[in-house]
mmCIF file of C-alpha atoms and ligand atoms in Angstrom:
data_model
loop_
_atom_site.group_PDB
_atom_site.id
_atom_site.type_symbol
_atom_site.label_atom_id
_atom_site.label_comp_id
_atom_site.label_asym_id
_atom_site.label_seq_id
_atom_site.Cartn_x
_atom_site.Cartn_y
_atom_site.Cartn_z
ATOM 1 C CA MET A 145 -0.056 0.257 0.004
ATOM 2 C CA LYS A 146 2.956 2.490 1.223
ATOM 3 C CA LEU A 147 4.724 1.628 -1.926
ATOM 4 C CA LYS A 148 1.697 2.221 -4.072
ATOM 5 C CA LYS A 149 1.230 5.828 -2.140
ATOM 6 C CA ILE A 150 4.885 6.861 -3.076
ATOM 7 C CA LEU A 151 4.867 5.387 -6.588
ATOM 8 C CA LEU A 152 1.504 7.500 -7.086
ATOM 9 C CA LEU A 153 3.102 10.606 -5.608
ATOM 10 C CA GLY A 154 5.909 10.568 -7.948
ATOM 11 C CA LEU A 155 3.805 10.059 -10.913
ATOM 12 C CA ALA A 156 1.503 12.885 -9.713
ATOM 13 C CA SER A 157 4.533 15.195 -9.016
ATOM 14 C CA ALA A 158 6.092 14.224 -12.511
ATOM 15 C CA LEU A 159 2.587 15.044 -13.959
ATOM 16 C CA CYS A 160 2.613 18.398 -12.225
ATOM 17 C CA LEU A 161 5.840 19.542 -13.964
ATOM 18 C CA GLY A 162 3.418 19.935 -17.222
ATOM 19 C CA GLY A 163 0.640 22.551 -17.375
ATOM 20 C CA CYS A 164 -2.013 23.615 -15.127
ATOM 21 C CA ALA A 165 -4.624 21.141 -16.613
ATOM 22 C CA GLU A 166 -2.490 18.261 -16.083
ATOM 23 C CA ARG A 167 -1.650 19.357 -12.532
ATOM 24 C CA ARG A 168 -5.438 19.426 -11.706
ATOM 25 C CA GLU A 169 -6.058 16.138 -13.539
ATOM 26 C CA ALA A 170 -3.254 14.588 -11.515
ATOM 27 C CA ALA A 171 -4.546 15.783 -8.179
ATOM 28 C CA GLN A 172 -8.129 14.770 -9.171
ATOM 29 C CA HIS A 173 -6.336 11.341 -9.957
ATOM 30 C CA MET A 174 -4.604 11.072 -6.578
ATOM 31 C CA LEU A 175 -7.853 11.807 -4.903
ATOM 32 C CA GLU A 176 -9.545 9.290 -6.425
ATOM 33 C CA ASN A 177 -6.844 6.702 -5.592
ATOM 34 C CA GLN A 178 -7.014 7.954 -2.143
ATOM 35 C CA LYS A 179 -10.617 7.322 -1.972
ATOM 36 C CA MET A 180 -10.198 3.770 -3.416
ATOM 37 C CA GLU A 181 -7.665 3.088 -0.786
ATOM 38 C CA ASN A 182 -10.276 3.748 1.899
ATOM 39 C CA ARG A 183 -12.887 1.443 0.384
ATOM 40 C CA HIS A 184 -13.500 -1.551 2.326
ATOM 41 C CA GLU A 185 -15.760 -4.614 1.579
ATOM 42 C CA ALA A 186 -16.478 -8.069 2.983
ATOM 43 C CA THR A 187 -19.115 -10.621 2.663
ATOM 44 C CA SER A 188 -20.342 -12.611 5.088
ATOM 45 C CA PHE A 189 -23.383 -15.110 6.017
ATOM 46 C CA ALA A 190 -25.642 -14.291 8.790
ATOM 47 C CA MET A 191 -29.466 -14.071 9.529
ATOM 48 C CA ASP A 192 -29.845 -16.862 6.910
ATOM 49 C CA THR A 193 -28.867 -14.394 4.104
ATOM 50 C CA ILE A 194 -25.568 -13.122 2.464
ATOM 51 C CA MET A 195 -24.394 -9.719 3.516
ATOM 52 C CA THR A 196 -22.109 -7.166 1.834
ATOM 53 C CA PHE A 197 -20.769 -4.213 3.781
ATOM 54 C CA VAL A 198 -18.867 -1.483 1.758
ATOM 55 C CA VAL A 199 -17.432 0.893 4.012
ATOM 56 C CA LEU A 200 -15.360 4.178 2.793
ATOM 57 C CA HIS A 201 -13.161 5.002 5.717
ATOM 58 C CA GLU A 202 -9.428 4.796 6.681
ATOM 59 C CA ASP A 203 -9.983 2.300 9.413
ATOM 60 C CA GLY A 204 -13.077 0.466 7.298
ATOM 61 C CA GLU A 205 -11.646 -3.152 7.733
ATOM 62 C CA GLU A 206 -11.842 -2.820 11.800
ATOM 63 C CA LEU A 207 -14.979 -1.204 11.497
ATOM 64 C CA ILE A 208 -16.769 -3.823 9.050
ATOM 65 C CA ILE A 209 -15.397 -6.551 11.761
ATOM 66 C CA ASP A 210 -17.407 -4.258 14.166
ATOM 67 C CA ALA A 211 -20.516 -4.310 12.332
ATOM 68 C CA GLU A 212 -20.255 -8.017 11.347
ATOM 69 C CA GLN A 213 -20.075 -8.371 15.213
ATOM 70 C CA GLU A 214 -23.293 -6.339 15.821
ATOM 71 C CA VAL A 215 -25.198 -8.413 13.237
ATOM 72 C CA ARG A 216 -23.896 -11.732 15.274
ATOM 73 C CA ARG A 217 -25.111 -10.306 18.496
ATOM 74 C CA LEU A 218 -28.372 -9.372 16.958
ATOM 75 C CA GLU A 219 -28.557 -12.809 15.438
ATOM 76 C CA ASN A 220 -27.704 -14.444 18.808
ATOM 77 C CA LEU A 221 -30.977 -12.739 20.087
ATOM 78 C CA LEU A 222 -33.352 -12.852 17.563
ATOM 79 C CA SER A 223 -32.843 -16.000 15.687
ATOM 80 C CA VAL A 224 -35.718 -18.672 15.459
ATOM 81 C CA THR A 225 -33.720 -21.592 14.940
ATOM 82 C CA LEU A 226 -30.592 -20.851 17.210
ATOM 83 C CA GLU A 227 -31.541 -22.487 20.482
ATOM 84 C CA ASP A 228 -30.316 -19.905 23.256
ATOM 85 C CA SER A 229 -31.763 -16.877 21.194
ATOM 86 C CA ASP A 230 -34.265 -14.697 23.207
ATOM 87 C CA VAL A 231 -36.827 -15.579 20.582
ATOM 88 C CA SER A 232 -36.315 -19.366 20.952
ATOM 89 C CA ARG A 233 -36.376 -18.792 24.886
ATOM 90 C CA LEU A 234 -39.574 -16.866 24.579
ATOM 91 C CA ASN A 235 -41.284 -19.602 22.235
ATOM 92 C CA ALA A 236 -40.079 -22.349 24.529
ATOM 93 C CA ALA A 237 -41.911 -20.763 27.444
ATOM 94 C CA ALA A 238 -45.281 -20.086 25.610
ATOM 95 C CA GLY A 239 -48.074 -20.613 27.845
ATOM 96 C CA LYS A 240 -45.800 -21.245 30.797
ATOM 97 C CA GLU A 241 -44.057 -18.075 31.884
ATOM 98 C CA ALA A 242 -42.710 -14.856 31.020
ATOM 99 C CA VAL A 243 -38.818 -14.479 30.128
ATOM 100 C CA LYS A 244 -36.290 -11.680 30.605
ATOM 101 C CA VAL A 245 -35.053 -10.507 27.265
ATOM 102 C CA ASP A 246 -32.520 -8.087 25.792
ATOM 103 C CA ALA A 247 -33.365 -4.335 25.259
ATOM 104 C CA ASP A 248 -32.953 -4.911 21.340
ATOM 105 C CA THR A 249 -35.542 -7.974 21.733
ATOM 106 C CA GLN A 250 -37.949 -6.005 23.402
ATOM 107 C CA THR A 251 -37.926 -2.903 21.290
ATOM 108 C CA LEU A 252 -38.250 -5.132 18.195
ATOM 109 C CA LEU A 253 -41.293 -6.897 19.736
ATOM 110 C CA ALA A 254 -42.917 -4.063 20.500
ATOM 111 C CA ALA A 255 -42.241 -2.181 17.337
ATOM 112 C CA GLY A 256 -43.199 -5.192 15.564
ATOM 113 C CA GLN A 257 -46.623 -5.439 17.516
ATOM 114 C CA SER A 258 -47.433 -1.978 16.894
ATOM 115 C CA LEU A 259 -46.783 -1.886 13.104
ATOM 116 C CA GLY A 260 -48.796 -5.144 12.973
ATOM 117 C CA GLU A 261 -51.590 -3.210 14.514
ATOM 118 C CA LYS A 262 -51.041 -0.060 12.162
ATOM 119 C CA THR A 263 -51.014 -2.412 8.946
ATOM 120 C CA GLY A 264 -54.208 -4.066 9.988
ATOM 121 C CA GLY A 265 -52.862 -7.213 10.971
ATOM 122 C CA ALA A 266 -50.916 -7.809 7.549
ATOM 123 C CA PHE A 267 -47.753 -8.096 9.762
ATOM 124 C CA ASP A 268 -47.915 -10.320 12.272
ATOM 125 C CA ILE A 269 -44.929 -11.111 14.726
ATOM 126 C CA ALA A 270 -46.776 -14.315 15.824
ATOM 127 C CA ILE A 271 -47.094 -15.943 12.653
ATOM 128 C CA SER A 272 -44.374 -18.706 13.500
ATOM 129 C CA PRO A 273 -46.525 -21.596 14.063
ATOM 130 C CA ILE A 274 -47.948 -21.318 10.264
ATOM 131 C CA VAL A 275 -44.571 -20.336 9.016
ATOM 132 C CA LYS A 276 -43.177 -23.681 10.826
ATOM 133 C CA ALA A 277 -46.196 -25.639 9.304
ATOM 134 C CA TRP A 278 -45.285 -24.843 5.725
ATOM 135 C CA GLY A 279 -41.921 -25.901 6.749
ATOM 136 C CA PHE A 280 -40.120 -22.601 5.807
ATOM 137 C CA THR A 281 -38.381 -22.362 9.432
ATOM 138 C CA GLU A 282 -36.611 -25.810 8.967
ATOM 139 C CA GLU A 283 -36.350 -26.048 5.128
ATOM 140 C CA GLU A 284 -38.728 -28.964 4.972
ATOM 141 C CA HIS A 285 -41.321 -27.547 2.856
ATOM 142 C CA HIS A 286 -44.752 -29.141 2.586
ATOM 143 C CA VAL A 287 -48.301 -28.345 1.960
ATOM 144 C CA PRO A 288 -50.145 -28.356 5.561
ATOM 145 C CA THR A 289 -53.861 -29.687 5.497
ATOM 146 C CA GLN A 290 -56.643 -26.866 5.905
ATOM 147 C CA GLU A 291 -57.477 -28.196 9.490
ATOM 148 C CA GLU A 292 -53.810 -27.974 10.629
ATOM 149 C CA LEU A 293 -53.941 -24.293 9.416
ATOM 150 C CA GLU A 294 -57.633 -23.635 11.267
ATOM 151 C CA ALA A 295 -56.112 -25.252 14.246
ATOM 152 C CA LEU A 296 -52.975 -23.287 14.458
ATOM 153 C CA LEU A 297 -54.654 -19.557 13.252
ATOM 154 C CA PRO A 298 -55.924 -19.043 16.915
ATOM 155 C CA LEU A 299 -52.080 -19.225 18.149
ATOM 156 C CA THR A 300 -51.019 -16.252 15.908
ATOM 157 C CA ASP A 301 -52.789 -13.218 17.696
ATOM 158 C CA PRO A 302 -50.089 -10.628 18.193
ATOM 159 C CA SER A 303 -51.969 -9.265 20.984
ATOM 160 C CA ASP A 304 -51.108 -12.289 23.030
ATOM 161 C CA VAL A 305 -47.642 -11.405 23.162
ATOM 162 C CA ILE A 306 -47.578 -9.578 26.429
ATOM 163 C CA LEU A 307 -44.468 -7.110 26.831
ATOM 164 C CA GLU A 308 -44.032 -6.081 30.617
ATOM 165 C CA GLY A 309 -40.862 -4.440 31.933
ATOM 166 C CA GLU A 310 -37.730 -6.280 30.693
ATOM 167 C CA THR A 311 -39.978 -9.498 30.109
ATOM 168 C CA ALA A 312 -41.834 -10.921 27.034
ATOM 169 C CA TYR A 313 -44.702 -13.514 27.491
ATOM 170 C CA LEU A 314 -46.486 -15.890 24.953
ATOM 171 C CA ARG A 315 -50.123 -15.945 26.571
ATOM 172 C CA LYS A 316 -50.788 -19.490 24.967
ATOM 173 C CA GLU A 317 -49.114 -22.697 24.604
ATOM 174 C CA GLY A 318 -47.912 -23.727 20.878
ATOM 175 C CA MET A 319 -47.316 -19.758 20.279
ATOM 176 C CA ALA A 320 -44.381 -18.579 18.833
ATOM 177 C CA VAL A 321 -42.645 -15.416 17.353
ATOM 178 C CA ASP A 322 -40.831 -15.217 14.092
ATOM 179 C CA LEU A 323 -38.951 -11.983 13.480
ATOM 180 C CA GLY A 324 -37.813 -13.050 9.984
ATOM 181 C CA GLY A 325 -39.879 -9.890 8.509
ATOM 182 C CA ILE A 326 -38.328 -7.398 10.376
ATOM 183 C CA ALA A 327 -34.958 -8.418 12.126
ATOM 184 C CA LYS A 328 -32.594 -7.789 9.020
ATOM 185 C CA GLY A 329 -34.126 -3.868 8.766
ATOM 186 C CA TYR A 330 -33.376 -3.621 12.183
ATOM 187 C CA ALA A 331 -30.052 -4.976 12.062
ATOM 188 C CA SER A 332 -29.257 -2.517 9.038
ATOM 189 C CA ASP A 333 -30.368 0.437 11.235
ATOM 190 C CA ARG A 334 -28.294 -0.560 14.555
ATOM 191 C CA VAL A 335 -25.215 -1.242 12.000
ATOM 192 C CA ALA A 336 -25.856 2.232 10.239
ATOM 193 C CA ALA A 337 -25.940 3.993 13.467
ATOM 194 C CA LEU A 338 -22.686 2.206 14.753
ATOM 195 C CA LEU A 339 -20.822 2.820 11.663
ATOM 196 C CA ARG A 340 -21.913 6.700 11.695
ATOM 197 C CA GLU A 341 -20.979 6.732 15.530
ATOM 198 C CA LYS A 342 -17.588 5.763 14.642
ATOM 199 C CA GLY A 343 -17.288 8.707 11.826
ATOM 200 C CA VAL A 344 -18.628 6.834 8.750
ATOM 201 C CA GLU A 345 -20.102 9.137 6.252
ATOM 202 C CA SER A 346 -20.183 6.757 3.263
ATOM 203 C CA ALA A 347 -21.259 3.109 3.243
ATOM 204 C CA ILE A 348 -23.705 0.791 1.753
ATOM 205 C CA LEU A 349 -24.642 -2.019 3.402
ATOM 206 C CA THR A 350 -26.687 -5.172 1.787
ATOM 207 C CA LEU A 351 -28.468 -7.798 4.206
ATOM 208 C CA GLY A 352 -30.134 -10.113 1.751
ATOM 209 C CA GLY A 353 -33.132 -7.796 0.292
ATOM 210 C CA ASN A 354 -32.525 -5.406 2.656
ATOM 211 C CA VAL A 355 -30.000 -2.483 1.589
ATOM 212 C CA TYR A 356 -28.971 0.832 3.714
ATOM 213 C CA GLY A 357 -27.016 3.486 2.265
ATOM 214 C CA ILE A 358 -25.146 5.891 4.650
ATOM 215 C CA GLY A 359 -24.311 9.225 3.203
ATOM 216 C CA THR A 360 -23.645 9.125 -0.589
ATOM 217 C CA LYS A 361 -20.595 7.992 -2.759
ATOM 218 C CA PRO A 362 -17.493 9.543 -2.434
ATOM 219 C CA SER A 363 -18.049 11.208 -5.604
ATOM 220 C CA GLY A 364 -21.106 12.827 -3.905
ATOM 221 C CA GLU A 365 -23.408 10.982 -6.217
ATOM 222 C CA LYS A 366 -26.238 8.813 -4.574
ATOM 223 C CA TRP A 367 -26.019 5.353 -4.090
ATOM 224 C CA GLU A 368 -27.677 3.119 -6.789
ATOM 225 C CA VAL A 369 -29.657 0.111 -5.873
ATOM 226 C CA ALA A 370 -30.885 -2.282 -8.640
ATOM 227 C CA LEU A 371 -34.503 -3.079 -8.605
ATOM 228 C CA ALA A 372 -34.618 -6.940 -9.071
ATOM 229 C CA ASN A 373 -36.566 -8.482 -11.985
ATOM 230 C CA PRO A 374 -39.038 -10.739 -10.048
ATOM 231 C CA LEU A 375 -39.555 -12.950 -13.138
ATOM 232 C CA ASP A 376 -35.471 -13.141 -13.930
ATOM 233 C CA ALA A 377 -33.017 -13.339 -11.371
ATOM 234 C CA ASP A 378 -30.440 -12.070 -13.701
ATOM 235 C CA ASP A 379 -32.045 -9.159 -14.764
ATOM 236 C CA TYR A 380 -33.488 -6.041 -13.003
ATOM 237 C CA CYS A 381 -36.093 -3.192 -13.675
ATOM 238 C CA GLY A 382 -34.357 -0.211 -12.774
ATOM 239 C CA LEU A 383 -32.048 2.029 -10.393
ATOM 240 C CA ILE A 384 -33.064 3.589 -7.311
ATOM 241 C CA SER A 385 -30.850 6.442 -5.771
ATOM 242 C CA ILE A 386 -30.761 6.698 -2.142
ATOM 243 C CA ALA A 387 -28.914 8.490 0.440
ATOM 244 C CA ASN A 388 -29.387 8.223 4.165
ATOM 245 C CA GLN A 389 -31.904 5.750 3.322
ATOM 246 C CA ALA A 390 -33.009 2.087 3.175
ATOM 247 C CA VAL A 391 -34.316 0.127 0.327
ATOM 248 C CA VAL A 392 -36.081 -3.064 1.195
ATOM 249 C CA THR A 393 -37.788 -5.934 -1.148
ATOM 250 C CA SER A 394 -39.788 -8.592 -0.507
ATOM 251 C CA GLY A 395 -41.230 -11.089 -3.029
ATOM 252 C CA GLY A 396 -42.604 -14.438 -3.586
ATOM 253 C CA TYR A 397 -39.827 -15.544 -5.692
ATOM 254 C CA GLN A 398 -37.189 -14.593 -2.862
ATOM 255 C CA ARG A 399 -38.262 -18.049 -1.026
ATOM 256 C CA TYR A 400 -40.519 -20.779 -2.191
ATOM 257 C CA PHE A 401 -41.031 -24.524 -3.039
ATOM 258 C CA GLU A 402 -43.226 -26.272 -5.619
ATOM 259 C CA GLU A 403 -45.789 -29.263 -4.882
ATOM 260 C CA ASN A 404 -47.860 -30.600 -7.558
ATOM 261 C CA GLY A 405 -47.100 -27.915 -9.875
ATOM 262 C CA LYS A 406 -47.868 -25.252 -7.599
ATOM 263 C CA LYS A 407 -45.523 -22.698 -6.204
ATOM 264 C CA TYR A 408 -45.677 -21.694 -2.177
ATOM 265 C CA HIS A 409 -43.818 -18.851 -1.049
ATOM 266 C CA HIS A 410 -42.806 -17.660 2.566
ATOM 267 C CA ILE A 411 -44.784 -14.613 3.001
ATOM 268 C CA ILE A 412 -48.256 -15.625 4.805
ATOM 269 C CA ASN A 413 -51.440 -13.797 4.715
ATOM 270 C CA PRO A 414 -52.210 -13.903 8.615
ATOM 271 C CA ALA A 415 -56.131 -13.927 7.870
ATOM 272 C CA THR A 416 -55.882 -17.005 6.065
ATOM 273 C CA GLY A 417 -52.639 -19.071 6.904
ATOM 274 C CA TYR A 418 -51.717 -19.652 3.098
ATOM 275 C CA PRO A 419 -49.320 -17.859 1.187
ATOM 276 C CA ALA A 420 -50.630 -14.251 0.369
ATOM 277 C CA GLU A 421 -52.052 -14.252 -3.184
ATOM 278 C CA SER A 422 -52.339 -10.684 -3.409
ATOM 279 C CA GLY A 423 -51.858 -9.918 -7.041
ATOM 280 C CA LEU A 424 -48.238 -8.702 -6.437
ATOM 281 C CA LEU A 425 -44.854 -10.334 -7.289
ATOM 282 C CA GLN A 426 -42.835 -7.972 -5.492
ATOM 283 C CA VAL A 427 -42.713 -4.710 -3.245
ATOM 284 C CA THR A 428 -40.109 -2.097 -2.340
ATOM 285 C CA ILE A 429 -39.934 0.293 -0.063
ATOM 286 C CA ILE A 430 -37.669 3.369 0.458
ATOM 287 C CA SER A 431 -37.409 4.658 4.149
ATOM 288 C CA GLU A 432 -35.400 6.252 6.134
ATOM 289 C CA SER A 433 -36.085 3.645 8.770
ATOM 290 C CA GLY A 434 -34.749 0.212 7.697
ATOM 291 C CA MET A 435 -36.665 -1.685 10.016
ATOM 292 C CA GLU A 436 -40.068 -0.090 8.958
ATOM 293 C CA ALA A 437 -39.313 -0.449 5.551
ATOM 294 C CA ASP A 438 -38.710 -4.211 6.183
ATOM 295 C CA VAL A 439 -41.888 -4.560 8.119
ATOM 296 C CA LEU A 440 -43.782 -2.702 4.934
ATOM 297 C CA SER A 441 -42.213 -4.693 2.324
ATOM 298 C CA THR A 442 -43.675 -7.736 3.974
ATOM 299 C CA ALA A 443 -46.991 -6.161 5.195
ATOM 300 C CA LEU A 444 -47.863 -4.416 1.813
ATOM 301 C CA PHE A 445 -47.250 -7.519 -0.200
ATOM 302 C CA VAL A 446 -49.814 -9.078 1.835
ATOM 303 C CA MET A 447 -52.429 -6.160 1.297
ATOM 304 C CA GLY A 448 -52.155 -6.136 -2.377
ATOM 305 C CA LEU A 449 -51.748 -3.037 -4.638
ATOM 306 C CA GLU A 450 -54.890 -1.402 -3.938
ATOM 307 C CA ASP A 451 -54.733 -1.380 -0.050
ATOM 308 C CA ALA A 452 -51.050 -0.711 -0.181
ATOM 309 C CA LEU A 453 -51.715 2.694 -1.796
ATOM 310 C CA THR A 454 -54.559 3.486 0.374
ATOM 311 C CA TYR A 455 -52.004 2.874 3.197
ATOM 312 C CA TRP A 456 -49.254 4.850 1.564
ATOM 313 C CA GLN A 457 -51.635 7.800 1.079
ATOM 314 C CA GLU A 458 -52.989 7.666 4.570
ATOM 315 C CA ASN A 459 -49.839 7.182 6.413
ATOM 316 C CA GLY A 460 -46.807 8.350 4.155
ATOM 317 C CA GLY A 461 -43.362 8.244 5.821
ATOM 318 C CA PHE A 462 -42.272 6.179 3.042
ATOM 319 C CA GLU A 463 -42.189 5.261 -0.684
ATOM 320 C CA ALA A 464 -42.817 2.045 -2.505
ATOM 321 C CA ILE A 465 -42.519 0.396 -6.014
ATOM 322 C CA PHE A 466 -44.965 -2.460 -6.517
ATOM 323 C CA VAL A 467 -44.479 -5.088 -9.293
ATOM 324 C CA THR A 468 -47.768 -7.102 -10.227
ATOM 325 C CA GLU A 469 -48.650 -10.068 -11.571
ATOM 326 C CA ALA A 470 -50.005 -8.284 -14.317
ATOM 327 C CA GLY A 471 -46.690 -6.774 -15.369
ATOM 328 C CA GLU A 472 -46.943 -3.485 -14.324
ATOM 329 C CA VAL A 473 -44.486 -1.739 -12.383
ATOM 330 C CA VAL A 474 -46.328 0.884 -10.095
ATOM 331 C CA ALA A 475 -44.281 3.672 -8.188
ATOM 332 C CA THR A 476 -45.535 6.174 -5.510
ATOM 333 C CA GLU A 477 -44.743 9.621 -6.719
ATOM 334 C CA GLY A 478 -41.865 10.161 -4.076
ATOM 335 C CA ALA A 479 -40.404 6.548 -5.360
ATOM 336 C CA ASP A 480 -40.640 7.693 -8.922
ATOM 337 C CA SER A 481 -37.996 10.663 -8.318
ATOM 338 C CA CYS A 482 -35.612 8.494 -7.234
ATOM 339 C CA PHE A 483 -36.014 5.768 -9.785
ATOM 340 C CA ALA A 484 -35.029 5.044 -13.266
ATOM 341 C CA PHE A 485 -37.304 2.818 -14.672
ATOM 342 C CA GLU A 486 -35.719 0.458 -17.594
ATOM 343 C CA GLY A 487 -38.161 -1.493 -19.576
ATOM 344 C CA ARG A 488 -35.568 -2.604 -21.829
ATOM 345 C CA ASP A 489 -37.000 -5.976 -23.456
ATOM 346 C CA ASN A 490 -38.836 -7.318 -20.338
ATOM 347 C CA ASP A 491 -42.642 -6.488 -20.938
ATOM 348 C CA PHE A 492 -43.288 -4.432 -17.969
ATOM 349 C CA THR A 493 -45.157 -0.991 -17.966
ATOM 350 C CA TYR A 494 -44.337 1.723 -15.842
ATOM 351 C CA ARG A 495 -47.152 4.066 -13.749
ATOM 352 C CA VAL A 496 -46.794 6.598 -11.107
ATOM 353 C CA VAL A 497 -49.288 7.347 -8.409
ATOM 354 C CA GLU A 498 -49.704 10.898 -7.231
ATOM 355 C CA ARG A 499 -50.260 11.664 -3.579
ATOM 356 C CA ASN A 500 -53.922 12.879 -3.056
HETATM 357 P P1 AMP B 50 -39.521 -10.631 4.059
HETATM 358 O O1 AMP B 50 -38.550 -11.613 3.570
HETATM 359 O O2 AMP B 50 -39.073 -9.499 5.117
HETATM 360 O O3 AMP B 50 -40.692 -10.185 3.358
HETATM 361 O O4 AMP B 50 -40.280 -11.275 5.635
HETATM 362 C C1 AMP B 50 -40.837 -12.686 5.370
HETATM 363 C C2 AMP B 50 -40.586 -13.413 6.457
HETATM 364 O O5 AMP B 50 -41.308 -12.886 7.477
HETATM 365 C C3 AMP B 50 -40.968 -15.055 6.304
HETATM 366 O O6 AMP B 50 -39.813 -15.815 5.856
HETATM 367 C C4 AMP B 50 -41.491 -15.404 7.650
HETATM 368 O O7 AMP B 50 -40.113 -15.658 8.600
HETATM 369 C C5 AMP B 50 -41.935 -14.165 8.197
HETATM 370 N N1 AMP B 50 -43.353 -13.714 7.797
HETATM 371 C C6 AMP B 50 -43.855 -14.356 6.763
HETATM 372 N N2 AMP B 50 -45.260 -13.843 6.637
HETATM 373 C C7 AMP B 50 -45.313 -12.981 7.504
HETATM 374 C C8 AMP B 50 -46.410 -11.761 8.055
HETATM 375 N N3 AMP B 50 -47.615 -11.744 7.459
HETATM 376 N N4 AMP B 50 -45.900 -10.855 8.858
HETATM 377 C C9 AMP B 50 -44.750 -11.193 9.742
HETATM 378 N N5 AMP B 50 -43.873 -12.011 9.218
HETATM 379 C C10 AMP B 50 -44.195 -12.796 8.199
HETATM 380 MG MG1 MG B 51 -39.712 -7.577 5.788
#
């Protein structure tokens, strides 16, 4: 690294012997190179997904390790599969006793519960028994019977999650919470806060379908996030530009299995216990809160386009891009202003919805 710097300096001063334009160009060159030297990137696997953190900072290498540790810490609290997690202990004590949980777990349960209410039950932190019945928790997929689902639905009422002081309690035996639809968004917020505290002004964090951009690129341009094409994993539908914002995408194509020629995906309609069939292929939320974006990408997918747009009109605080089964890409007004739709040769059409 040092040698490279010296060589670059040498090159730069050699160029400076030339005219003014060359000097400016060389200075620019050096600046760019310095920025690149401060660019650190690492990929890891956590929370059941691939995470890539890019941090522009001279201490980036250590800061990424801190960031990964923070994700692990949260995973150890929130995982539904790790035996000693807060969530597993809470689930094991369902119908029996209250358990003491970490402040982060408490925060997330409370936020999940209140956003669940706000979304009219489309988001449900107590959905776990149904998610398990479909085999999504243990990756042993199968279609449960109607009777099975009907017996489980009464165990999924989020108001039976009782939060008191530092404890949480599931009122009925057989209940269980699953924070899979909110934990990664929360983790992105926590990591962003940690990096900002340590002076990071430019970073992009990717936690599966959850992306968070701190500041802008070193050039001052916004971060660009590709909007996945839900019908083709190798393609995308356009670019979303963000600064100090989260972009979170949910879609049935992200996790599903096939039985007897029919596809069953992992986003459950809490009203029926079946994978949501709302006419949507994909929902993307843009928001300053990664956690809220995570919840809403799941909840608005369950709601379907019409109810989701009503929710947006009535609540605001976020923007959204929907892809429908009919092949339409629908952007809210604010999303449109930071989204460059690319129709290319896929058959999607594009429409913008204005705020009332
Ligand atoms: P996401 O990938 O953020 O859309 O979240 C989907 C994950 O959240 C699933 O894999 C389940 O673990 C869980 N989940 C599924 N349906 C719901 C729902 N209606 N409300 C809350 N969490 C859900
Ligand atoms: Mg989600």
